Amino acid sequence: ESIPFLVESVSLDQRFSSSSQKTRNNDPFGFGGFDPSDDPNDFECNTFCSVILHGSHTSNVVERLKKLQKELMTPHTRVRSEALTSFGEKEGEGDEGNIAKHKDDNFDPRGLIESLSGRVLMGISEVEPNGTDANDENVPATYVARIAATSNEDVYRVLHSSLKPLQSRFGVEFYRDRIPASTSIAPPRRKRIFQQQDAQNQINEHKMTVDDEEKCVVEEAVTASSNPPSLNRHAAWCAYMLADSGLPTGAFAHSTGIEAAAQLGLFGPSSSPYPDKSKVSTYILSATRSTAQMLTPFVRAGHALVEGHARGGGGNTKEFIQQWVVLDRYAQAILASNAPACRASLDQGQGLLRVAQGWIQNQHIGGTQSSPFVDTAIDDKEVLMALKGELSSASTTSRGHVGPMFGIIAGLLDLSPGEACHVLAFCAARDMVSASVRLNLVGPVAGVSILNEAWGAADDGATAAMSQLTTASSAADSDLATDTILNTVRNAASCSPVADSIHPCHDLLSIRLFRT
């Protein structure tokens, strides 16, 4: 039991501190950060935090935060009376009924909101128990609240008011000393530091550094050459298929928080028929970079499982599944604090496995050349059947998240690790652009331009993830032990805290087109 059931990890882009590298793609806050508009009502993020609440004694705190979240959303969109939990149930059903037993009728969030200096964004998710605790009804409830705000004092006010139910237990009125007056004073608004660059300028900027970045991002352990080998023809064809929007994995049911952001008025007033396309673009770039940075370690680790067991002359399928379960459980731990993102990952990972079973019959069709990345000794069908069997087992602790699953499927299809990471990042950006078009936030032609620009954000995310990758042992000597697998993904982190605060609000939207 060396795998935590919850990992809350954020890694901001530090390149922005260099005066020569201030571009929209490396804004450390992502969306809502260092490129505010001239509109004084536009949200400007200066600070963020995560609140982790565990145990029955935090029930009143959770209730206060949920009341506040709804009150913060209500001026901008219609809010459901009952949100869905991470289990797909309505609040009050199942284990969630314990919240209703601890009603706090003395808390009115409207007074708190009137004392704030600016807008506060907050998303709350219930964390589903992981591993052996998944089926234990006695495990206390755990929640994560992500808060993004204009000023530090606004965050202190939210925490002070929300944590008051714990005062009698700890004998301390939390954050009272950080609130000097009855209302907060808004900090001076920043001037626009940079203007939006067009897609071609962004691409040209990345081309100047791509040679150095490829040494990190496309680092192939099976070749001594500094230039990675090209994909064989069939592997290239499979890459096109993985990136195809027609692949029935359910990806287009998810908006990655874009629908919530639109209804909350973060792309301009929700009543306006003309959203700010530059804000939509900024959100997509920020979320693409964050997705690539978080999932790249999992994709590469899943690919390494295929590669390592193939080198062993077919490997041991049981051992393969055991190591995949470790990887999958860690993916659950890091995604659990964002319930909509967690559901989207599960939907797409399980969908990909379902598609792969009918797709991968023989890895080398038509006599194509052998793969330079993965030895073909591993039995593709046996692995896929074992994965399906593990997920359908009544006693399983695994779920089937998309990051590890994508790496495994890409390895079976002979894609390189670097190519697999970039294909998944492309799919994430493609789905967000599609969601924006269907929500009438941008037109189809503008969407093409945004998707083109997203290449730089995806490459940035993959590069940042690889720069923090811990290598426990060389690929040639690795036995893919549990510690080695965890070292591969231990530094996985998101990098867009504002988007992370917005996305959980999706479950409270009264009217919505997308599942997440």
Short mmCIF file of C-alpha atoms in Angstrom, two decimals:
data_model
loop_
_atom_site.label_atom_id
_atom_site.label_comp_id
_atom_site.label_asym_id
_atom_site.label_seq_id
_atom_site.Cartn_x
_atom_site.Cartn_y
_atom_site.Cartn_z
CA GLU A 1 0.00 0.00 0.00
CA SER A 2 2.63 2.51 -1.08
CA ILE A 3 0.18 4.33 -3.36
CA PRO A 4 -1.60 7.37 -1.90
CA PHE A 5 -5.34 7.65 -2.48
CA LEU A 6 -5.04 11.39 -3.21
CA VAL A 7 -2.30 13.48 -4.82
CA GLU A 8 -2.80 17.24 -5.16
CA SER A 9 -0.01 18.52 -7.39
CA VAL A 10 0.41 21.79 -9.32
CA SER A 11 3.59 22.83 -11.14
CA LEU A 12 3.59 26.36 -12.55
CA ASP A 13 5.55 27.46 -15.61
CA GLN A 14 8.49 29.49 -14.32
CA ARG A 15 9.73 30.75 -17.69
CA PHE A 16 7.50 33.79 -17.36
CA SER A 17 9.89 35.24 -14.78
CA SER A 18 12.36 35.83 -17.61
CA SER A 19 11.65 39.18 -19.29
CA SER A 20 12.62 37.69 -22.65
CA GLN A 21 10.10 34.83 -22.44
CA LYS A 22 6.81 36.55 -21.57
CA THR A 23 4.41 34.89 -23.98
CA ARG A 24 0.80 33.83 -23.63
CA ASN A 25 1.84 30.17 -23.76
CA ASN A 26 3.91 30.33 -20.57
CA ASP A 27 1.65 32.42 -18.35
CA PRO A 28 2.18 30.67 -14.98
CA PHE A 29 -1.52 30.83 -14.07
CA GLY A 30 -2.70 29.71 -17.48
CA PHE A 31 -6.15 31.10 -18.16
CA GLY A 32 -7.00 34.24 -16.14
CA GLY A 33 -3.40 34.96 -15.23
CA PHE A 34 -1.03 37.56 -16.61
CA ASP A 35 -3.00 38.66 -19.65
CA PRO A 36 -6.13 40.34 -18.25
CA SER A 37 -8.30 42.37 -20.58
CA ASP A 38 -9.00 46.05 -20.14
CA ASP A 39 -12.47 45.25 -18.80
CA PRO A 40 -12.50 46.06 -15.04
CA ASN A 41 -15.03 43.23 -14.52
CA ASP A 42 -12.74 40.65 -16.11
CA PHE A 43 -11.45 37.98 -13.74
CA GLU A 44 -7.79 38.37 -12.85
CA CYS A 45 -6.11 35.56 -10.93
CA ASN A 46 -3.37 36.47 -8.46
CA THR A 47 -3.61 33.58 -6.02
CA PHE A 48 -4.95 30.05 -5.68
CA CYS A 49 -5.10 27.29 -3.09
CA SER A 50 -6.45 23.79 -2.49
CA VAL A 51 -8.35 22.75 0.63
CA ILE A 52 -8.36 19.04 1.49
CA LEU A 53 -11.08 17.95 3.93
CA HIS A 54 -11.18 14.44 5.36
CA GLY A 55 -13.36 12.84 8.00
CA SER A 56 -16.82 13.31 9.48
CA HIS A 57 -15.76 16.30 11.60
CA THR A 58 -15.32 18.34 8.41
CA SER A 59 -18.95 17.89 7.30
CA ASN A 60 -20.04 21.41 8.24
CA VAL A 61 -16.99 22.86 6.49
CA VAL A 62 -17.88 20.94 3.32
CA GLU A 63 -21.47 22.17 3.55
CA ARG A 64 -20.33 25.79 3.88
CA LEU A 65 -18.01 25.52 0.92
CA LYS A 66 -20.78 23.98 -1.20
CA LYS A 67 -23.17 26.77 -0.26
CA LEU A 68 -20.53 29.34 -1.14
CA GLN A 69 -19.74 27.64 -4.46
CA LYS A 70 -23.40 27.77 -5.51
CA GLU A 71 -23.73 31.41 -4.43
CA LEU A 72 -20.61 32.35 -6.41
CA MET A 73 -22.02 30.67 -9.53
CA THR A 74 -25.64 31.85 -9.28
CA PRO A 75 -25.13 35.41 -10.67
CA HIS A 76 -23.71 33.92 -13.87
CA THR A 77 -25.67 30.74 -14.61
CA ARG A 78 -28.45 28.47 -13.45
CA VAL A 79 -27.28 26.05 -10.78
CA ARG A 80 -28.59 22.58 -9.95
CA SER A 81 -30.18 22.12 -6.57
CA GLU A 82 -28.29 18.84 -6.23
CA ALA A 83 -24.86 18.20 -7.70
CA LEU A 84 -23.68 14.80 -8.84
CA THR A 85 -21.03 13.14 -6.73
CA SER A 86 -17.99 11.44 -8.23
CA PHE A 87 -19.97 8.17 -8.01
CA GLY A 88 -22.64 9.50 -10.38
CA GLU A 89 -25.18 9.78 -7.52
CA LYS A 90 -27.05 12.84 -6.33
CA GLU A 91 -25.96 14.35 -3.05
CA GLY A 92 -27.84 12.75 -0.22
CA GLU A 93 -27.72 9.29 -1.79
CA GLY A 94 -25.38 6.51 -0.70
CA ASP A 95 -22.54 7.56 1.59
CA GLU A 96 -23.23 11.23 0.88
CA GLY A 97 -26.19 11.23 3.26
CA ASN A 98 -23.88 11.99 6.18
CA ILE A 99 -23.56 15.60 4.97
CA ALA A 100 -27.29 16.14 5.41
CA LYS A 101 -26.99 15.14 9.08
CA HIS A 102 -24.76 18.14 9.82
CA LYS A 103 -26.79 21.10 8.57
CA ASP A 104 -25.28 24.51 9.29
CA ASP A 105 -28.22 26.90 9.00
CA ASN A 106 -26.29 29.83 10.48
CA PHE A 107 -24.07 30.35 7.45
CA ASP A 108 -25.18 32.86 4.81
CA PRO A 109 -22.49 33.18 2.08
CA ARG A 110 -23.94 36.41 0.68
CA GLY A 111 -22.37 38.53 3.41
CA LEU A 112 -18.99 36.95 2.76
CA ILE A 113 -19.26 37.58 -0.99
CA GLU A 114 -20.08 41.27 -0.41
CA SER A 115 -16.83 41.64 1.57
CA LEU A 116 -14.62 40.31 -1.25
CA SER A 117 -12.55 42.66 -3.41
CA GLY A 118 -13.05 40.69 -6.62
CA ARG A 119 -14.39 37.53 -8.10
CA VAL A 120 -13.58 34.13 -6.59
CA LEU A 121 -13.75 30.86 -8.53
CA MET A 122 -14.21 27.64 -6.60
CA GLY A 123 -14.69 24.03 -7.61
CA ILE A 124 -15.39 21.20 -5.14
CA SER A 125 -15.00 17.48 -5.77
CA GLU A 126 -15.57 14.43 -3.65
CA VAL A 127 -12.64 12.02 -3.68
CA GLU A 128 -13.64 8.44 -4.26
CA PRO A 129 -11.74 5.94 -2.07
CA ASN A 130 -8.88 4.27 -3.91
CA GLY A 131 -7.28 0.85 -3.74
CA THR A 132 -8.41 -1.57 -1.02
CA ASP A 133 -10.56 1.16 0.59
CA ALA A 134 -12.72 1.52 -2.53
CA ASN A 135 -15.40 -0.88 -1.23
CA ASP A 136 -15.12 0.00 2.47
CA GLU A 137 -18.28 1.85 3.57
CA ASN A 138 -16.59 3.00 6.79
CA VAL A 139 -13.94 5.09 5.05
CA PRO A 140 -14.55 8.79 5.91
CA ALA A 141 -15.52 11.12 3.11
CA THR A 142 -12.82 13.28 1.52
CA TYR A 143 -13.32 16.48 -0.47
CA VAL A 144 -11.01 18.86 -2.31
CA ALA A 145 -11.92 22.51 -2.89
CA ARG A 146 -9.85 24.48 -5.39
CA ILE A 147 -10.00 28.25 -5.05
CA ALA A 148 -8.72 30.94 -7.42
CA ALA A 149 -9.06 34.61 -6.47
CA THR A 150 -7.98 38.14 -7.22
CA SER A 151 -6.28 38.76 -3.87
CA ASN A 152 -4.77 36.78 -0.99
CA GLU A 153 -7.13 38.47 1.45
CA ASP A 154 -10.15 37.15 -0.44
CA VAL A 155 -8.82 33.61 -0.04
CA TYR A 156 -8.23 34.24 3.69
CA ARG A 157 -11.83 35.43 4.06
CA VAL A 158 -13.16 32.33 2.33
CA LEU A 159 -11.03 30.04 4.51
CA HIS A 160 -11.84 31.95 7.70
CA SER A 161 -15.58 31.75 7.13
CA SER A 162 -15.59 28.15 5.89
CA LEU A 163 -13.39 26.74 8.66
CA LYS A 164 -15.32 28.32 11.55
CA PRO A 165 -17.09 25.03 12.40
CA LEU A 166 -13.67 23.65 13.41
CA GLN A 167 -13.00 26.46 15.91
CA SER A 168 -14.35 24.55 18.92
CA ARG A 169 -12.31 21.47 18.02
CA PHE A 170 -8.97 23.28 17.57
CA GLY A 171 -9.51 26.31 19.82
CA VAL A 172 -8.40 28.60 17.00
CA GLU A 173 -10.34 30.91 14.66
CA PHE A 174 -8.41 30.14 11.51
CA TYR A 175 -7.07 33.09 9.45
CA ARG A 176 -8.74 35.70 11.67
CA ASP A 177 -5.42 37.55 11.99
CA ARG A 178 -5.18 37.82 8.19
CA ILE A 179 -8.38 39.91 7.88
CA PRO A 180 -7.64 43.53 8.86
CA ALA A 181 -10.96 45.14 7.85
CA SER A 182 -14.61 44.41 7.11
CA THR A 183 -13.98 44.34 3.35
CA SER A 184 -11.02 43.50 1.16
CA ILE A 185 -9.24 46.07 -1.00
CA ALA A 186 -8.66 45.07 -4.58
CA PRO A 187 -5.00 45.10 -5.71
CA PRO A 188 -4.10 47.33 -8.67
CA ARG A 189 -4.95 45.67 -11.96
CA ARG A 190 -1.96 44.65 -14.01
CA LYS A 191 -1.38 46.20 -17.38
CA ARG A 192 -1.42 43.87 -20.34
CA ILE A 193 2.10 42.50 -20.45
CA PHE A 194 1.85 41.04 -23.89
CA GLN A 195 -0.58 40.99 -26.75
CA GLN A 196 -1.98 37.85 -28.31
CA GLN A 197 0.40 36.49 -30.89
CA ASP A 198 -0.87 34.83 -34.03
CA ALA A 199 -0.39 31.12 -34.53
CA GLN A 200 2.49 31.40 -36.98
CA ASN A 201 4.58 33.52 -34.60
CA GLN A 202 4.06 30.94 -31.86
CA ILE A 203 5.14 28.12 -34.17
CA ASN A 204 8.22 30.02 -35.34
CA GLU A 205 9.20 30.64 -31.72
CA HIS A 206 8.99 26.93 -30.93
CA LYS A 207 10.91 25.91 -34.03
CA MET A 208 13.94 27.79 -32.69
CA THR A 209 14.13 25.51 -29.65
CA VAL A 210 12.63 22.27 -30.92
CA ASP A 211 16.00 20.57 -31.45
CA ASP A 212 16.94 21.03 -27.78
CA GLU A 213 13.50 20.00 -26.53
CA GLU A 214 13.36 16.85 -28.62
CA LYS A 215 16.41 15.53 -26.77
CA CYS A 216 14.19 15.42 -23.71
CA VAL A 217 10.72 14.77 -25.12
CA VAL A 218 11.58 12.20 -27.79
CA GLU A 219 14.21 10.31 -25.83
CA GLU A 220 14.10 6.71 -27.04
CA ALA A 221 15.82 4.13 -24.86
CA VAL A 222 16.10 1.49 -27.57
CA THR A 223 18.44 3.38 -29.87
CA ALA A 224 21.90 4.80 -29.41
CA SER A 225 21.27 7.38 -32.12
CA SER A 226 20.62 10.97 -31.08
CA ASN A 227 17.91 11.14 -33.77
CA PRO A 228 14.91 8.90 -33.02
CA PRO A 229 13.98 6.39 -35.74
CA SER A 230 10.93 7.15 -37.82
CA LEU A 231 7.68 5.24 -37.42
CA ASN A 232 7.11 2.32 -39.76
CA ARG A 233 4.25 2.80 -42.21
CA HIS A 234 1.72 0.78 -40.27
CA ALA A 235 2.59 2.50 -36.98
CA ALA A 236 2.15 5.88 -38.67
CA TRP A 237 -1.25 4.75 -39.96
CA CYS A 238 -2.20 3.67 -36.42
CA ALA A 239 -1.17 7.10 -35.12
CA TYR A 240 -3.58 8.68 -37.60
CA MET A 241 -6.32 6.35 -36.39
CA LEU A 242 -5.68 7.18 -32.73
CA ALA A 243 -5.92 10.88 -33.57
CA ASP A 244 -9.05 10.44 -35.68
CA SER A 245 -12.13 12.15 -34.27
CA GLY A 246 -14.18 9.19 -35.49
CA LEU A 247 -12.51 6.75 -33.09
CA PRO A 248 -15.44 5.74 -30.82
CA THR A 249 -13.91 6.37 -27.40
CA GLY A 250 -16.50 8.91 -26.24
CA ALA A 251 -14.03 11.80 -26.23
CA PHE A 252 -16.51 14.33 -27.63
CA ALA A 253 -18.76 13.98 -24.58
CA HIS A 254 -16.28 16.05 -22.57
CA SER A 255 -15.50 19.78 -22.68
CA THR A 256 -12.57 19.96 -20.19
CA GLY A 257 -14.33 22.75 -18.31
CA ILE A 258 -15.05 24.94 -21.34
CA GLU A 259 -18.83 24.67 -20.90
CA ALA A 260 -18.55 25.67 -17.23
CA ALA A 261 -16.23 28.57 -18.06
CA ALA A 262 -18.62 29.82 -20.74
CA GLN A 263 -21.65 29.70 -18.45
CA LEU A 264 -19.71 31.43 -15.68
CA GLY A 265 -19.07 34.33 -18.02
CA LEU A 266 -15.31 33.89 -18.19
CA PHE A 267 -15.30 34.32 -21.97
CA GLY A 268 -17.44 37.45 -21.68
CA PRO A 269 -20.98 37.89 -20.28
CA SER A 270 -22.94 34.65 -20.63
CA SER A 271 -25.84 36.68 -22.07
CA SER A 272 -23.65 38.08 -24.85
CA PRO A 273 -23.91 36.39 -28.28
CA TYR A 274 -20.28 37.39 -28.98
CA PRO A 275 -17.82 35.68 -26.63
CA ASP A 276 -14.22 36.88 -26.53
CA LYS A 277 -12.45 34.46 -28.87
CA SER A 278 -9.02 35.35 -27.48
CA LYS A 279 -10.13 34.20 -24.03
CA VAL A 280 -11.48 30.95 -25.48
CA SER A 281 -8.16 30.42 -27.21
CA THR A 282 -6.19 31.19 -24.04
CA TYR A 283 -8.25 28.70 -22.06
CA ILE A 284 -7.73 25.96 -24.65
CA LEU A 285 -3.96 26.56 -24.77
CA SER A 286 -3.73 26.57 -20.98
CA ALA A 287 -5.77 23.38 -20.58
CA THR A 288 -3.86 21.66 -23.40
CA ARG A 289 -0.52 22.41 -21.76
CA SER A 290 -1.81 21.24 -18.38
CA THR A 291 -3.22 18.01 -19.85
CA ALA A 292 0.02 17.25 -21.68
CA GLN A 293 2.11 17.98 -18.59
CA MET A 294 -0.03 15.78 -16.34
CA LEU A 295 -0.54 12.82 -18.68
CA THR A 296 2.88 12.57 -20.38
CA PRO A 297 4.45 10.63 -17.46
CA PHE A 298 1.52 8.18 -17.43
CA VAL A 299 1.62 7.64 -21.19
CA ARG A 300 5.35 6.97 -21.12
CA ALA A 301 5.03 4.67 -18.10
CA GLY A 302 2.28 2.66 -19.83
CA HIS A 303 4.43 2.43 -22.95
CA ALA A 304 7.38 1.30 -20.83
CA LEU A 305 5.30 -1.59 -19.45
CA VAL A 306 4.79 -2.92 -22.98
CA GLU A 307 8.40 -2.32 -23.92
CA GLY A 308 9.84 -3.91 -20.77
CA HIS A 309 7.72 -7.05 -20.89
CA ALA A 310 8.25 -7.48 -24.62
CA ARG A 311 12.04 -7.51 -24.13
CA GLY A 312 11.58 -10.35 -21.67
CA GLY A 313 10.49 -12.72 -24.42
CA GLY A 314 6.76 -12.33 -23.95
CA GLY A 315 6.86 -11.31 -20.33
CA ASN A 316 4.53 -12.41 -17.59
CA THR A 317 0.97 -11.22 -18.18
CA LYS A 318 0.06 -11.47 -14.50
CA GLU A 319 3.06 -9.33 -13.55
CA PHE A 320 2.17 -6.90 -16.34
CA ILE A 321 -1.34 -6.46 -14.95
CA GLN A 322 -0.05 -6.01 -11.40
CA GLN A 323 2.23 -3.20 -12.50
CA TRP A 324 -0.50 -1.59 -14.61
CA VAL A 325 -2.79 -1.61 -11.53
CA VAL A 326 -0.13 0.35 -9.62
CA LEU A 327 0.08 2.88 -12.43
CA ASP A 328 -3.69 3.14 -12.80
CA ARG A 329 -4.24 3.65 -9.07
CA TYR A 330 -1.74 6.50 -9.02
CA ALA A 331 -3.58 8.07 -11.96
CA GLN A 332 -6.77 7.82 -9.90
CA ALA A 333 -5.04 9.48 -6.96
CA ILE A 334 -3.89 12.49 -8.97
CA LEU A 335 -7.19 12.94 -10.86
CA ALA A 336 -9.53 12.29 -7.94
CA SER A 337 -9.59 15.92 -6.79
CA ASN A 338 -11.29 16.96 -10.07
CA ALA A 339 -14.39 14.77 -10.37
CA PRO A 340 -15.38 15.73 -13.96
CA ALA A 341 -11.80 15.26 -15.22
CA CYS A 342 -11.61 11.92 -13.41
CA ARG A 343 -14.82 10.70 -15.08
CA ALA A 344 -13.62 11.88 -18.48
CA SER A 345 -10.34 10.00 -18.04
CA LEU A 346 -12.17 6.80 -17.10
CA ASP A 347 -14.68 7.08 -19.94
CA GLN A 348 -11.96 7.53 -22.53
CA GLY A 349 -9.54 4.96 -21.10
CA GLN A 350 -12.18 2.25 -20.91
CA GLY A 351 -13.52 3.26 -24.32
CA LEU A 352 -10.04 3.01 -25.83
CA LEU A 353 -9.58 -0.50 -24.43
CA ARG A 354 -12.94 -1.55 -25.88
CA VAL A 355 -11.98 -0.20 -29.31
CA ALA A 356 -8.49 -1.73 -29.16
CA GLN A 357 -9.86 -5.23 -28.61
CA GLY A 358 -11.63 -5.14 -31.95
CA TRP A 359 -8.79 -3.28 -33.63
CA ILE A 360 -5.53 -4.96 -32.68
CA GLN A 361 -5.60 -8.37 -34.29
CA ASN A 362 -2.06 -8.53 -35.60
CA GLN A 363 0.47 -5.81 -34.93
CA HIS A 364 2.24 -6.28 -38.27
CA ILE A 365 -0.34 -6.23 -41.02
CA GLY A 366 0.67 -6.37 -44.64
CA GLY A 367 4.28 -7.30 -44.01
CA THR A 368 5.39 -3.93 -42.67
CA GLN A 369 8.83 -3.52 -41.19
CA SER A 370 9.42 -4.39 -37.55
CA SER A 371 9.11 -1.73 -34.90
CA PRO A 372 12.26 0.14 -33.76
CA PHE A 373 10.53 0.93 -30.46
CA VAL A 374 8.91 -2.26 -29.12
CA ASP A 375 9.93 -5.90 -29.46
CA THR A 376 6.88 -7.81 -30.71
CA ALA A 377 7.31 -10.85 -28.44
CA ILE A 378 4.47 -9.65 -26.18
CA ASP A 379 1.06 -11.20 -26.94
CA ASP A 380 -1.24 -8.30 -27.79
CA LYS A 381 -4.49 -10.25 -27.48
CA GLU A 382 -3.48 -11.78 -24.17
CA VAL A 383 -2.63 -8.37 -22.71
CA LEU A 384 -5.90 -6.79 -23.88
CA MET A 385 -7.97 -9.69 -22.56
CA ALA A 386 -6.14 -9.52 -19.24
CA LEU A 387 -6.83 -5.77 -18.96
CA LYS A 388 -10.51 -6.32 -19.71
CA GLY A 389 -10.67 -9.15 -17.20
CA GLU A 390 -9.07 -7.03 -14.49
CA LEU A 391 -11.49 -4.13 -15.06
CA SER A 392 -14.52 -6.43 -15.00
CA SER A 393 -13.42 -8.26 -11.84
CA ALA A 394 -15.67 -7.64 -8.84
CA SER A 395 -12.66 -7.32 -6.53
CA THR A 396 -10.58 -5.04 -8.74
CA THR A 397 -9.00 -1.84 -7.43
CA SER A 398 -8.19 -0.59 -10.94
CA ARG A 399 -10.35 1.66 -13.11
CA GLY A 400 -8.79 2.17 -16.55
CA HIS A 401 -7.60 5.78 -16.78
CA VAL A 402 -6.76 7.13 -20.22
CA GLY A 403 -3.09 8.08 -19.62
CA PRO A 404 -1.69 4.62 -18.81
CA MET A 405 -4.14 2.94 -21.20
CA PHE A 406 -3.14 5.19 -24.09
CA GLY A 407 0.54 4.42 -23.46
CA ILE A 408 -0.13 0.68 -23.46
CA ILE A 409 -2.23 0.75 -26.65
CA ALA A 410 0.32 3.00 -28.38
CA GLY A 411 3.08 0.58 -27.40
CA LEU A 412 1.16 -2.36 -28.82
CA LEU A 413 0.70 -0.37 -32.04
CA ASP A 414 4.47 0.30 -32.29
CA LEU A 415 4.29 4.06 -31.72
CA SER A 416 7.24 5.67 -29.98
CA PRO A 417 6.71 7.08 -26.46
CA GLY A 418 7.18 10.65 -27.66
CA GLU A 419 4.74 10.19 -30.53
CA ALA A 420 2.16 8.66 -28.19
CA CYS A 421 2.38 11.66 -25.85
CA HIS A 422 1.91 14.13 -28.69
CA VAL A 423 -1.03 12.21 -30.20
CA LEU A 424 -2.86 12.21 -26.86
CA ALA A 425 -2.17 15.94 -26.39
CA PHE A 426 -3.51 16.58 -29.90
CA CYS A 427 -6.68 14.63 -29.06
CA ALA A 428 -7.20 16.73 -25.92
CA ALA A 429 -6.80 19.99 -27.85
CA ARG A 430 -9.00 18.72 -30.69
CA ASP A 431 -11.81 17.82 -28.27
CA MET A 432 -11.67 21.26 -26.62
CA VAL A 433 -11.79 23.04 -29.96
CA SER A 434 -14.72 20.86 -31.00
CA ALA A 435 -16.54 21.67 -27.76
CA SER A 436 -15.96 25.39 -28.34
CA VAL A 437 -17.39 25.17 -31.84
CA ARG A 438 -20.45 23.22 -30.69
CA LEU A 439 -21.04 25.76 -27.90
CA ASN A 440 -20.86 28.52 -30.52
CA LEU A 441 -17.90 30.16 -28.78
CA VAL A 442 -15.77 30.14 -31.95
CA GLY A 443 -16.44 29.30 -35.57
CA PRO A 444 -15.04 26.24 -37.36
CA VAL A 445 -12.38 28.26 -39.22
CA ALA A 446 -11.24 30.02 -36.04
CA GLY A 447 -11.14 26.60 -34.37
CA VAL A 448 -8.62 25.37 -36.95
CA SER A 449 -6.33 28.29 -36.11
CA ILE A 450 -6.60 27.59 -32.36
CA LEU A 451 -5.87 23.89 -32.88
CA ASN A 452 -2.81 24.81 -34.93
CA GLU A 453 -1.59 27.12 -32.16
CA ALA A 454 -2.18 24.44 -29.52
CA TRP A 455 0.82 22.52 -30.86
CA GLY A 456 3.15 24.83 -28.97
CA ALA A 457 1.19 24.46 -25.72
CA ALA A 458 1.18 20.66 -26.02
CA ASP A 459 4.91 20.60 -26.72
CA ASP A 460 5.56 22.88 -23.73
CA GLY A 461 3.57 20.57 -21.45
CA ALA A 462 5.32 17.42 -22.62
CA THR A 463 8.73 19.07 -22.29
CA ALA A 464 7.98 20.33 -18.78
CA ALA A 465 6.85 16.85 -17.73
CA MET A 466 9.99 15.23 -19.10
CA SER A 467 12.25 17.77 -17.41
CA GLN A 468 10.93 16.59 -14.04
CA LEU A 469 10.93 12.90 -14.83
CA THR A 470 12.83 10.82 -12.27
CA THR A 471 14.70 7.85 -13.75
CA ALA A 472 15.16 5.20 -11.10
CA SER A 473 17.18 2.91 -13.33
CA SER A 474 18.26 2.66 -16.92
CA ALA A 475 15.81 1.23 -19.43
CA ALA A 476 18.14 -1.64 -20.22
CA ASP A 477 18.39 -2.79 -16.62
CA SER A 478 14.91 -1.89 -15.37
CA ASP A 479 12.77 -4.72 -14.03
CA LEU A 480 9.75 -2.40 -13.96
CA ALA A 481 9.38 -2.80 -10.20
CA THR A 482 6.66 -0.84 -8.41
CA ASP A 483 9.10 1.83 -7.21
CA THR A 484 10.36 2.35 -10.76
CA ILE A 485 6.83 2.81 -12.08
CA LEU A 486 5.97 5.30 -9.35
CA ASN A 487 9.19 7.24 -9.94
CA THR A 488 8.08 7.71 -13.53
CA VAL A 489 4.83 9.41 -12.53
CA ARG A 490 5.63 10.83 -9.09
CA ASN A 491 6.15 14.37 -10.42
CA ALA A 492 3.04 14.39 -12.64
CA ALA A 493 1.18 17.66 -12.06
CA SER A 494 -1.30 20.03 -13.64
CA CYS A 495 -0.24 23.60 -14.39
CA SER A 496 -3.48 25.58 -14.84
CA PRO A 497 -4.97 26.20 -11.38
CA VAL A 498 -7.70 28.50 -12.68
CA ALA A 499 -8.97 25.85 -15.10
CA ASP A 500 -8.74 23.31 -12.26
CA SER A 501 -11.00 25.57 -10.15
CA ILE A 502 -13.52 26.00 -12.97
CA HIS A 503 -13.87 22.41 -14.16
CA PRO A 504 -15.57 20.92 -11.05
CA CYS A 505 -18.30 23.59 -11.37
CA HIS A 506 -19.59 21.65 -14.38
CA ASP A 507 -21.46 19.26 -12.10
CA LEU A 508 -23.57 22.15 -10.76
CA LEU A 509 -24.68 23.49 -14.15
CA SER A 510 -28.45 23.24 -14.47
CA ILE A 511 -28.37 23.03 -18.28
CA ARG A 512 -25.42 21.46 -20.02
CA LEU A 513 -24.52 19.84 -23.29
CA PHE A 514 -21.47 17.83 -22.21
CA ARG A 515 -20.97 15.06 -19.67
CA THR A 516 -17.98 16.85 -18.13
#
